Amino acid sequence: MFAGAPSLLTDHYELTMISAALRDGTAHRRSVFEVFARRLPVGRRYGVVAGTGRLLELLAAFRFHPDEVAFLRDRGVVDEQTAAWLADYRFQGDLDGYAEGELFFPGSPIMTVSGTFAECVVLETLILSVLNHDCAIAAAAARMVTAARGRPLIEMGSRRAHEEAAVASARAAYLAGFASTSNLAAGLRYGIPTAGTAAHAFTLLHDDEKAAFASQVAALGEQTTLLVDTYDISQGIRNAIAVAGPGLRAVRIDSGDLSVLAAQSRALLDELGAPDVKIVVSGDLDEYAIAALAAEPVDVYGAGTAVVTGSGAPTAGLVYKLVEVDGRPVVKRSENKATIGGRKTAYRRHKPTGTAVEEIVLAQQATPPAQPGDRLLQRPFVRGGELVADLPTLADSRAHLRDCLITIPWEGLKLSAGDPAVHVTVTTTGPRA
């Protein structure tokens, strides 16, 4: 398990603000920060909250160690007063938010951080780096799961991402509904099922394709997957069945026109008396490529680059903004970046059929007016610096997202560009920019 939270995942400007606030006495003012997205990535109709579980682990261990404080002092980043504050830092505030696996839309207050100004503002980079990454991956992965129409997906993108981002991506993809990952570190840390096949290099290592297949089957048994497109796919399939027999688990195709090749491969496997052998396809698949294969005899998809890069949207576009100081709403009035002051309460309204119709966000009001079918969206995660007792597991969050996707209107699941699946209505009794 990755044990150490990256304490210096803190921007220079955050420590500049803390130094000045400690000097003038405002560092200890009670403050509320919120995380939200002003808009969704182009073409998206919903966002997915992901990374909360990872963030809570990191937050519990977030400290500034002596060598880190010395580095900041020696570089002149902080003065002695700030250095002493950092040396004793431990978050003692509260954290609330949407459950991991919840859907969000523009303006949804997906996380609320409460405490002193200094102890909250120092967390901005940590919180945004985790949530912006994981939410982006989960949203892309969820679209792929929808496009796959119940067929399993394997996350295979580790070689296209930073080593730690690869593990986080595997977790986010599994949260979104992927069946497994090829990343063994993710399997170890989070209990995610793992899967994978040999690469072309293994086939090239041997004198011929049959020898490579025979070696793999001898080591792993016939319930393995053989990569059949190193040379000629049709001959590769013939060699696979000749070596492993009709009890072979699957063949994998990683190149070419997958639509044509899947159909041809299915016909050939059936002709060879291997109707139960599955077909796995991979090779730069995104949600659109997966949707295009919906009518083809594909049994499993392997997605790599597209999923770990958010399929064109590598960040969720989340921001972290101060909305309240000492119980007083505060707002930013910058053009195109205005905020709404005050701590928010959010709930989602549903039809009697269970379909979500609207998200209501109340500013500066503690109790939303309940109606039948309303669901409160925020829940506590941290109280007084301590994790609450009933935190959901990754399996819980995975099931929650599956349930949430069922509630949005069917057009919200389309891959084409359109309006957010659920409209967010913000009601405020205080200042609004």
Coordinates of C-alpha atoms in Angstrom, one line a residue:
M1 CA 0.0 0.0 0.0
F2 CA 1.2 3.5 -0.9
A3 CA 1.6 4.8 2.7
G4 CA 3.0 8.3 2.4
A5 CA 0.8 11.2 1.4
P6 CA 2.8 13.7 -0.8
S7 CA 2.9 16.6 1.7
L8 CA 4.7 18.9 -0.7
L9 CA 1.9 18.4 -3.2
T10 CA 1.2 22.0 -2.2
D11 CA 1.6 25.0 -4.5
H12 CA 3.9 27.9 -3.7
Y13 CA 1.0 30.3 -3.7
E14 CA -0.8 28.3 -1.0
L15 CA 2.1 28.8 1.4
T16 CA 2.4 32.4 0.4
M17 CA -1.2 33.0 1.5
I18 CA -0.7 31.0 4.7
S19 CA 2.4 33.0 5.6
A20 CA 0.6 36.3 5.1
A21 CA -2.6 35.1 6.9
L22 CA -0.6 33.9 9.9
R23 CA 1.1 37.3 10.1
D24 CA -2.1 39.3 10.0
G25 CA -4.2 37.0 12.1
T26 CA -6.7 35.8 9.5
A27 CA -5.3 32.3 9.1
H28 CA -7.5 31.1 11.9
R29 CA -10.8 32.4 10.6
R30 CA -13.4 29.7 10.2
S31 CA -13.7 29.1 6.5
V32 CA -15.6 26.9 4.0
F33 CA -14.2 25.8 0.7
E34 CA -16.2 24.0 -2.0
V35 CA -15.2 21.8 -5.0
F36 CA -17.3 22.1 -8.1
A37 CA -17.1 22.2 -11.9
R38 CA -18.2 25.3 -13.8
R39 CA -18.9 23.2 -16.8
L40 CA -18.5 19.6 -18.1
P41 CA -15.9 18.6 -20.7
V42 CA -17.1 19.2 -24.3
G43 CA -19.5 16.5 -25.3
R44 CA -20.1 15.1 -21.8
R45 CA -23.5 15.0 -20.2
Y46 CA -22.5 14.0 -16.7
G47 CA -19.5 13.7 -14.4
V48 CA -18.6 10.9 -12.0
V49 CA -17.3 11.6 -8.5
A50 CA -14.2 9.4 -8.1
G51 CA -11.0 9.4 -6.0
T52 CA -12.7 10.2 -2.7
G53 CA -11.5 7.0 -1.1
R54 CA -7.9 7.7 -2.3
L55 CA -8.1 11.2 -1.1
L56 CA -9.3 10.3 2.4
E57 CA -6.3 7.9 2.8
L58 CA -3.9 10.6 1.7
L59 CA -5.6 13.2 3.9
A60 CA -5.2 11.0 7.0
A61 CA -1.5 10.9 6.5
F62 CA -0.9 14.4 5.2
R63 CA 1.9 15.9 7.2
F64 CA 5.0 18.1 6.6
H65 CA 8.1 16.2 7.6
P66 CA 11.2 17.9 9.1
D67 CA 13.2 17.6 5.9
E68 CA 10.4 19.1 3.9
V69 CA 9.9 22.0 6.3
A70 CA 13.7 22.6 6.3
F71 CA 13.6 22.7 2.5
L72 CA 10.9 25.3 2.5
R73 CA 12.7 27.4 5.1
D74 CA 16.1 27.2 3.3
R75 CA 14.6 28.2 0.0
G76 CA 12.9 31.2 1.6
V77 CA 9.4 29.9 0.7
V78 CA 8.2 30.3 4.3
D79 CA 9.3 32.3 7.3
E80 CA 9.9 30.8 10.8
Q81 CA 6.3 31.3 11.9
T82 CA 5.0 29.4 8.9
A83 CA 7.6 26.7 9.2
A84 CA 6.5 26.1 12.8
W85 CA 2.9 26.0 11.8
L86 CA 3.7 23.5 9.0
A87 CA 5.7 21.3 11.4
D88 CA 2.6 20.9 13.6
Y89 CA 0.1 20.6 10.8
R90 CA -2.7 18.1 11.0
F91 CA -6.1 18.7 9.4
Q92 CA -8.7 19.0 12.2
G93 CA -11.6 20.3 10.2
D94 CA -14.6 18.6 8.6
L95 CA -15.0 17.2 5.1
D96 CA -18.4 16.5 3.4
G97 CA -19.3 15.6 -0.1
Y98 CA -21.1 13.6 -2.7
A99 CA -20.6 9.8 -2.3
E100 CA -17.9 8.3 -4.5
G101 CA -19.7 7.0 -7.5
E102 CA -22.3 9.8 -7.5
L103 CA -23.0 11.7 -10.7
F104 CA -22.4 15.5 -10.8
F105 CA -23.2 18.3 -13.1
P106 CA -22.1 22.0 -13.5
G107 CA -22.4 23.7 -10.2
S108 CA -22.8 20.5 -8.1
P109 CA -21.0 21.1 -4.7
I110 CA -19.3 17.8 -4.8
M111 CA -17.0 18.4 -1.8
T112 CA -17.1 20.9 1.1
V113 CA -14.0 21.5 3.3
S114 CA -14.5 23.3 6.6
G115 CA -12.0 24.5 9.2
T116 CA -9.6 27.4 9.6
F117 CA -8.5 29.2 6.5
A118 CA -4.9 28.0 6.7
E119 CA -5.7 24.3 7.3
C120 CA -8.1 24.2 4.4
V121 CA -6.3 26.2 1.8
V122 CA -3.1 24.1 2.1
L123 CA -5.2 21.1 0.9
E124 CA -6.3 22.7 -2.4
T125 CA -3.6 21.1 -4.6
L126 CA -3.9 17.7 -3.0
I127 CA -7.7 17.6 -3.3
L128 CA -7.9 19.0 -6.9
S129 CA -5.1 16.7 -8.2
V130 CA -6.8 13.6 -6.9
L131 CA -10.3 14.5 -7.8
N132 CA -9.6 16.1 -11.2
H133 CA -7.7 13.0 -12.3
D134 CA -9.9 10.3 -10.9
C135 CA -13.2 12.0 -11.9
A136 CA -12.0 12.4 -15.5
I137 CA -11.0 8.7 -15.8
A138 CA -14.2 7.5 -14.2
A139 CA -16.4 9.6 -16.5
A140 CA -14.6 8.3 -19.6
A141 CA -14.7 4.7 -18.3
A142 CA -18.4 4.9 -17.5
R143 CA -19.1 6.0 -21.1
M144 CA -17.2 3.0 -22.3
V145 CA -19.1 0.7 -20.0
T146 CA -22.4 2.0 -21.4
A147 CA -21.1 1.6 -24.9
A148 CA -20.1 -2.0 -24.2
R149 CA -23.7 -3.0 -23.4
G150 CA -22.9 -5.4 -20.7
R151 CA -19.8 -7.0 -22.2
P152 CA -16.8 -6.9 -19.9
L153 CA -13.9 -4.4 -20.2
I154 CA -10.3 -4.8 -19.1
E155 CA -8.3 -1.7 -18.2
M156 CA -5.0 -2.0 -20.0
G157 CA -3.5 1.5 -19.9
S158 CA -0.6 1.4 -17.4
R159 CA 2.1 2.0 -20.0
R160 CA 0.4 5.2 -21.1
A161 CA 0.4 6.9 -17.7
H162 CA 2.6 8.0 -14.8
E163 CA 3.2 5.0 -12.6
E164 CA 1.0 6.2 -9.8
A165 CA -1.6 7.6 -12.2
A166 CA -1.8 4.2 -13.7
V167 CA -2.8 2.6 -10.4
A168 CA -5.3 5.4 -9.7
S169 CA -6.7 5.0 -13.3
A170 CA -7.3 1.3 -12.8
R171 CA -9.2 2.0 -9.6
A172 CA -11.3 4.7 -11.2
A173 CA -12.1 2.5 -14.2
Y174 CA -13.1 -0.4 -11.9
L175 CA -15.3 2.0 -10.0
A176 CA -17.0 2.9 -13.3
G177 CA -17.7 -0.7 -14.1
F178 CA -14.7 -2.2 -15.8
A179 CA -14.4 -5.9 -15.0
S180 CA -10.7 -6.1 -14.4
T181 CA -7.3 -4.4 -14.9
S182 CA -3.9 -5.6 -16.1
N183 CA -2.3 -3.4 -13.4
L184 CA -1.1 -5.8 -10.6
A185 CA -0.4 -2.9 -8.2
A186 CA -4.1 -1.9 -8.4
G187 CA -5.0 -5.5 -7.8
L188 CA -2.9 -5.6 -4.7
R189 CA -3.9 -2.3 -3.2
Y190 CA -7.6 -2.3 -4.0
G191 CA -8.6 -5.9 -4.6
I192 CA -9.5 -5.3 -8.2
P193 CA -9.6 -8.5 -10.4
T194 CA -6.6 -8.7 -12.7
A195 CA -6.4 -10.1 -16.2
G196 CA -4.0 -10.0 -19.2
T197 CA -2.4 -11.8 -22.0
A198 CA 1.1 -12.3 -23.5
A199 CA 2.4 -9.5 -25.8
H200 CA 3.7 -9.9 -29.3
A201 CA 7.2 -10.1 -28.0
F202 CA 6.5 -13.5 -26.5
T203 CA 5.5 -14.9 -29.9
L204 CA 8.5 -13.3 -31.6
L205 CA 10.8 -14.8 -29.0
H206 CA 9.9 -18.3 -30.2
D207 CA 10.9 -20.0 -33.4
D208 CA 7.2 -20.1 -34.6
E209 CA 3.8 -19.2 -33.4
K210 CA 2.8 -22.7 -32.4
A211 CA 5.8 -23.0 -30.2
A212 CA 4.9 -19.7 -28.4
F213 CA 1.3 -20.9 -27.9
A214 CA 2.4 -24.3 -26.7
S215 CA 4.6 -22.7 -24.1
Q216 CA 1.9 -20.4 -22.8
V217 CA -0.7 -23.2 -22.6
A218 CA 1.9 -25.5 -20.9
A219 CA 2.5 -22.8 -18.2
L220 CA -1.1 -21.5 -17.8
G221 CA -3.4 -24.2 -19.0
E222 CA -6.0 -24.0 -21.8
Q223 CA -8.0 -21.4 -19.8
T224 CA -5.7 -18.7 -21.1
T225 CA -6.0 -16.1 -23.9
L226 CA -3.7 -16.3 -26.9
L227 CA -2.7 -13.2 -28.9
V228 CA -3.3 -14.3 -32.5
D229 CA -2.4 -11.2 -34.7
T230 CA 1.4 -11.2 -34.6
Y231 CA 1.5 -12.6 -38.1
D232 CA -1.7 -13.7 -39.9
I233 CA -4.8 -13.7 -37.8
S234 CA -6.6 -16.6 -39.5
Q235 CA -3.5 -18.8 -39.3
G236 CA -3.0 -17.6 -35.7
I237 CA -6.5 -18.8 -34.8
R238 CA -5.9 -22.1 -36.5
N239 CA -2.6 -22.5 -34.6
A240 CA -4.2 -21.5 -31.3
I241 CA -7.0 -24.2 -31.6
A242 CA -4.5 -26.8 -32.9
V243 CA -2.3 -26.3 -29.8
A244 CA -4.9 -25.6 -27.1
G245 CA -8.0 -27.3 -28.5
P246 CA -11.6 -26.1 -28.3
G247 CA -11.3 -25.6 -24.5
L248 CA -9.1 -22.5 -25.1
R249 CA -10.5 -19.6 -23.1
A250 CA -10.1 -16.8 -25.7
V251 CA -8.2 -15.3 -28.5
R252 CA -7.1 -11.7 -28.6
I253 CA -7.0 -9.4 -31.6
D254 CA -5.0 -6.1 -31.2
S255 CA -4.8 -4.6 -34.7
G256 CA -6.6 -4.2 -38.0
D257 CA -10.2 -3.5 -38.8
L258 CA -11.7 -5.0 -35.6
S259 CA -15.2 -5.0 -36.9
V260 CA -14.4 -7.2 -39.9
L261 CA -11.8 -9.3 -38.1
A262 CA -14.2 -10.1 -35.2
A263 CA -16.8 -11.4 -37.6
Q264 CA -14.3 -13.4 -39.6
S265 CA -12.7 -14.8 -36.4
R266 CA -16.0 -15.9 -35.0
A267 CA -16.9 -17.7 -38.2
L268 CA -13.5 -19.4 -38.2
L269 CA -13.6 -20.5 -34.6
D270 CA -17.1 -22.0 -35.1
E271 CA -15.8 -23.8 -38.2
L272 CA -12.9 -25.2 -36.2
G273 CA -15.3 -26.6 -33.6
A274 CA -14.5 -24.0 -31.0
P275 CA -17.8 -22.1 -30.5
D276 CA -17.1 -21.4 -26.8
V277 CA -13.7 -19.7 -27.4
K278 CA -14.2 -16.0 -26.6
I279 CA -12.9 -13.1 -28.7
V280 CA -11.1 -10.2 -27.0
V281 CA -10.4 -7.0 -28.9
S282 CA -8.0 -4.2 -28.0
G283 CA -6.0 -1.5 -29.7
D284 CA -6.8 2.2 -29.1
L285 CA -10.4 1.6 -28.2
D286 CA -12.5 4.5 -26.9
E287 CA -16.2 4.7 -26.2
Y288 CA -16.9 5.5 -29.9
A289 CA -14.9 2.5 -31.2
I290 CA -16.6 0.3 -28.6
A291 CA -20.0 1.5 -29.6
A292 CA -19.2 0.8 -33.3
L293 CA -18.4 -2.8 -32.4
A294 CA -21.8 -3.3 -30.7
A295 CA -23.2 -5.5 -33.4
E296 CA -20.0 -7.6 -33.8
P297 CA -19.3 -10.9 -32.1
V298 CA -16.9 -9.4 -29.5
D299 CA -17.0 -10.9 -26.0
V300 CA -14.5 -8.7 -24.2
Y301 CA -12.9 -5.2 -24.8
G302 CA -9.5 -4.1 -23.7
A303 CA -9.1 -0.3 -23.3
G304 CA -5.8 1.4 -22.7
T305 CA -4.7 4.9 -23.7
A306 CA -8.2 6.3 -24.0
V307 CA -9.3 5.4 -20.5
V308 CA -6.2 6.5 -18.7
T309 CA -6.2 9.8 -20.5
G310 CA -9.9 10.5 -19.9
S311 CA -10.8 9.8 -23.5
G312 CA -9.9 13.4 -24.6
A313 CA -10.8 15.0 -21.2
P314 CA -7.8 14.3 -18.9
T315 CA -9.1 16.6 -16.2
A316 CA -12.6 17.1 -14.8
G317 CA -12.2 20.9 -14.6
L318 CA -12.9 21.0 -10.9
V319 CA -12.1 24.1 -8.9
Y320 CA -11.7 24.8 -5.1
K321 CA -13.2 28.0 -4.0
L322 CA -13.7 29.9 -0.7
V323 CA -17.4 30.5 -0.2
E324 CA -17.8 31.4 3.5
V325 CA -15.7 33.1 6.2
D326 CA -16.8 33.2 9.8
G327 CA -20.4 32.4 8.7
R328 CA -20.4 35.2 6.2
P329 CA -20.9 34.3 2.5
V330 CA -18.1 35.5 0.2
V331 CA -18.2 35.6 -3.6
K332 CA -15.7 36.0 -6.5
R333 CA -17.0 38.4 -9.1
S334 CA -14.5 37.9 -11.9
E335 CA -16.0 37.8 -15.4
N336 CA -16.9 34.2 -16.4
K337 CA -15.5 32.9 -13.1
A338 CA -18.1 34.2 -10.6
T339 CA -19.0 32.1 -7.6
I340 CA -22.1 31.8 -5.4
G341 CA -21.4 32.5 -1.7
G342 CA -22.3 30.4 1.3
R343 CA -22.2 26.7 2.2
K344 CA -24.4 24.7 -0.1
T345 CA -26.8 21.9 0.5
A346 CA -27.7 19.7 -2.5
Y347 CA -30.3 17.1 -3.3
R348 CA -31.6 15.4 -6.4
R349 CA -35.3 15.3 -7.4
H350 CA -36.8 12.3 -9.1
K351 CA -40.0 11.3 -10.8
P352 CA -42.1 8.5 -9.2
T353 CA -40.5 6.2 -11.8
G354 CA -37.0 7.0 -10.3
T355 CA -35.8 9.1 -13.2
A356 CA -33.8 12.1 -12.0
V357 CA -35.3 15.4 -13.2
E358 CA -33.4 18.2 -11.4
E359 CA -30.6 18.9 -8.9
I360 CA -31.4 21.5 -6.3
V361 CA -28.6 23.4 -4.7
L362 CA -29.5 25.6 -1.7
A363 CA -27.0 28.3 -0.6
Q364 CA -27.0 29.4 3.1
Q365 CA -29.8 27.0 4.0
A366 CA -29.2 24.0 6.2
T367 CA -32.4 21.9 5.5
P368 CA -33.7 21.4 2.0
P369 CA -37.5 21.3 1.5
A370 CA -38.2 17.6 1.1
Q371 CA -40.5 16.2 -1.5
P372 CA -41.2 12.6 -2.3
G373 CA -38.4 11.2 -4.4
D374 CA -35.8 13.7 -3.2
R375 CA -32.3 12.4 -2.3
L376 CA -29.8 14.3 -0.2
L377 CA -26.4 14.2 -2.0
Q378 CA -23.9 15.2 0.6
R379 CA -22.6 13.0 3.4
P380 CA -19.9 13.4 6.1
F381 CA -16.4 11.9 5.5
V382 CA -14.3 13.6 8.2
R383 CA -15.3 15.2 11.5
G384 CA -12.7 17.0 13.6
G385 CA -9.9 15.6 11.5
E386 CA -11.0 12.0 12.0
L387 CA -12.5 9.7 9.4
V388 CA -16.1 8.8 10.1
A389 CA -16.9 5.2 10.8
D390 CA -19.2 4.2 8.0
L391 CA -17.2 5.0 4.9
P392 CA -18.2 3.1 1.8
T393 CA -15.9 0.5 0.2
L394 CA -14.8 0.5 -3.4
A395 CA -17.4 -2.2 -4.1
D396 CA -20.1 0.0 -2.5
S397 CA -19.1 3.0 -4.7
R398 CA -19.1 0.8 -7.8
A399 CA -22.6 -0.3 -7.0
H400 CA -23.7 3.3 -6.3
L401 CA -22.6 4.5 -9.7
R402 CA -24.3 1.7 -11.4
D403 CA -27.5 2.7 -9.6
C404 CA -27.1 6.4 -10.4
L405 CA -26.6 5.8 -14.1
I406 CA -30.0 4.0 -14.1
T407 CA -31.7 7.1 -12.8
I408 CA -30.7 9.6 -15.4
P409 CA -32.8 10.2 -18.5
W410 CA -31.9 7.8 -21.4
E411 CA -30.7 10.7 -23.5
G412 CA -28.1 11.5 -20.8
L413 CA -26.3 8.3 -21.7
K414 CA -25.8 9.2 -25.4
L415 CA -22.3 9.6 -26.6
S416 CA -23.2 12.6 -28.8
A417 CA -22.8 16.1 -27.5
G418 CA -25.7 17.6 -25.6
D419 CA -26.9 19.4 -22.5
P420 CA -26.1 17.9 -19.0
A421 CA -28.4 15.0 -18.2
V422 CA -29.7 16.8 -15.2
H423 CA -30.2 20.5 -14.7
V424 CA -28.8 22.1 -11.6
T425 CA -30.9 24.9 -10.0
V426 CA -29.1 27.1 -7.4
T427 CA -31.2 29.0 -4.9
T428 CA -29.5 31.6 -2.7
T429 CA -30.6 34.0 0.0
G430 CA -27.3 35.8 0.1
P431 CA -24.9 37.6 -2.3
R432 CA -24.6 36.1 -5.7
A433 CA -22.2 37.3 -8.4

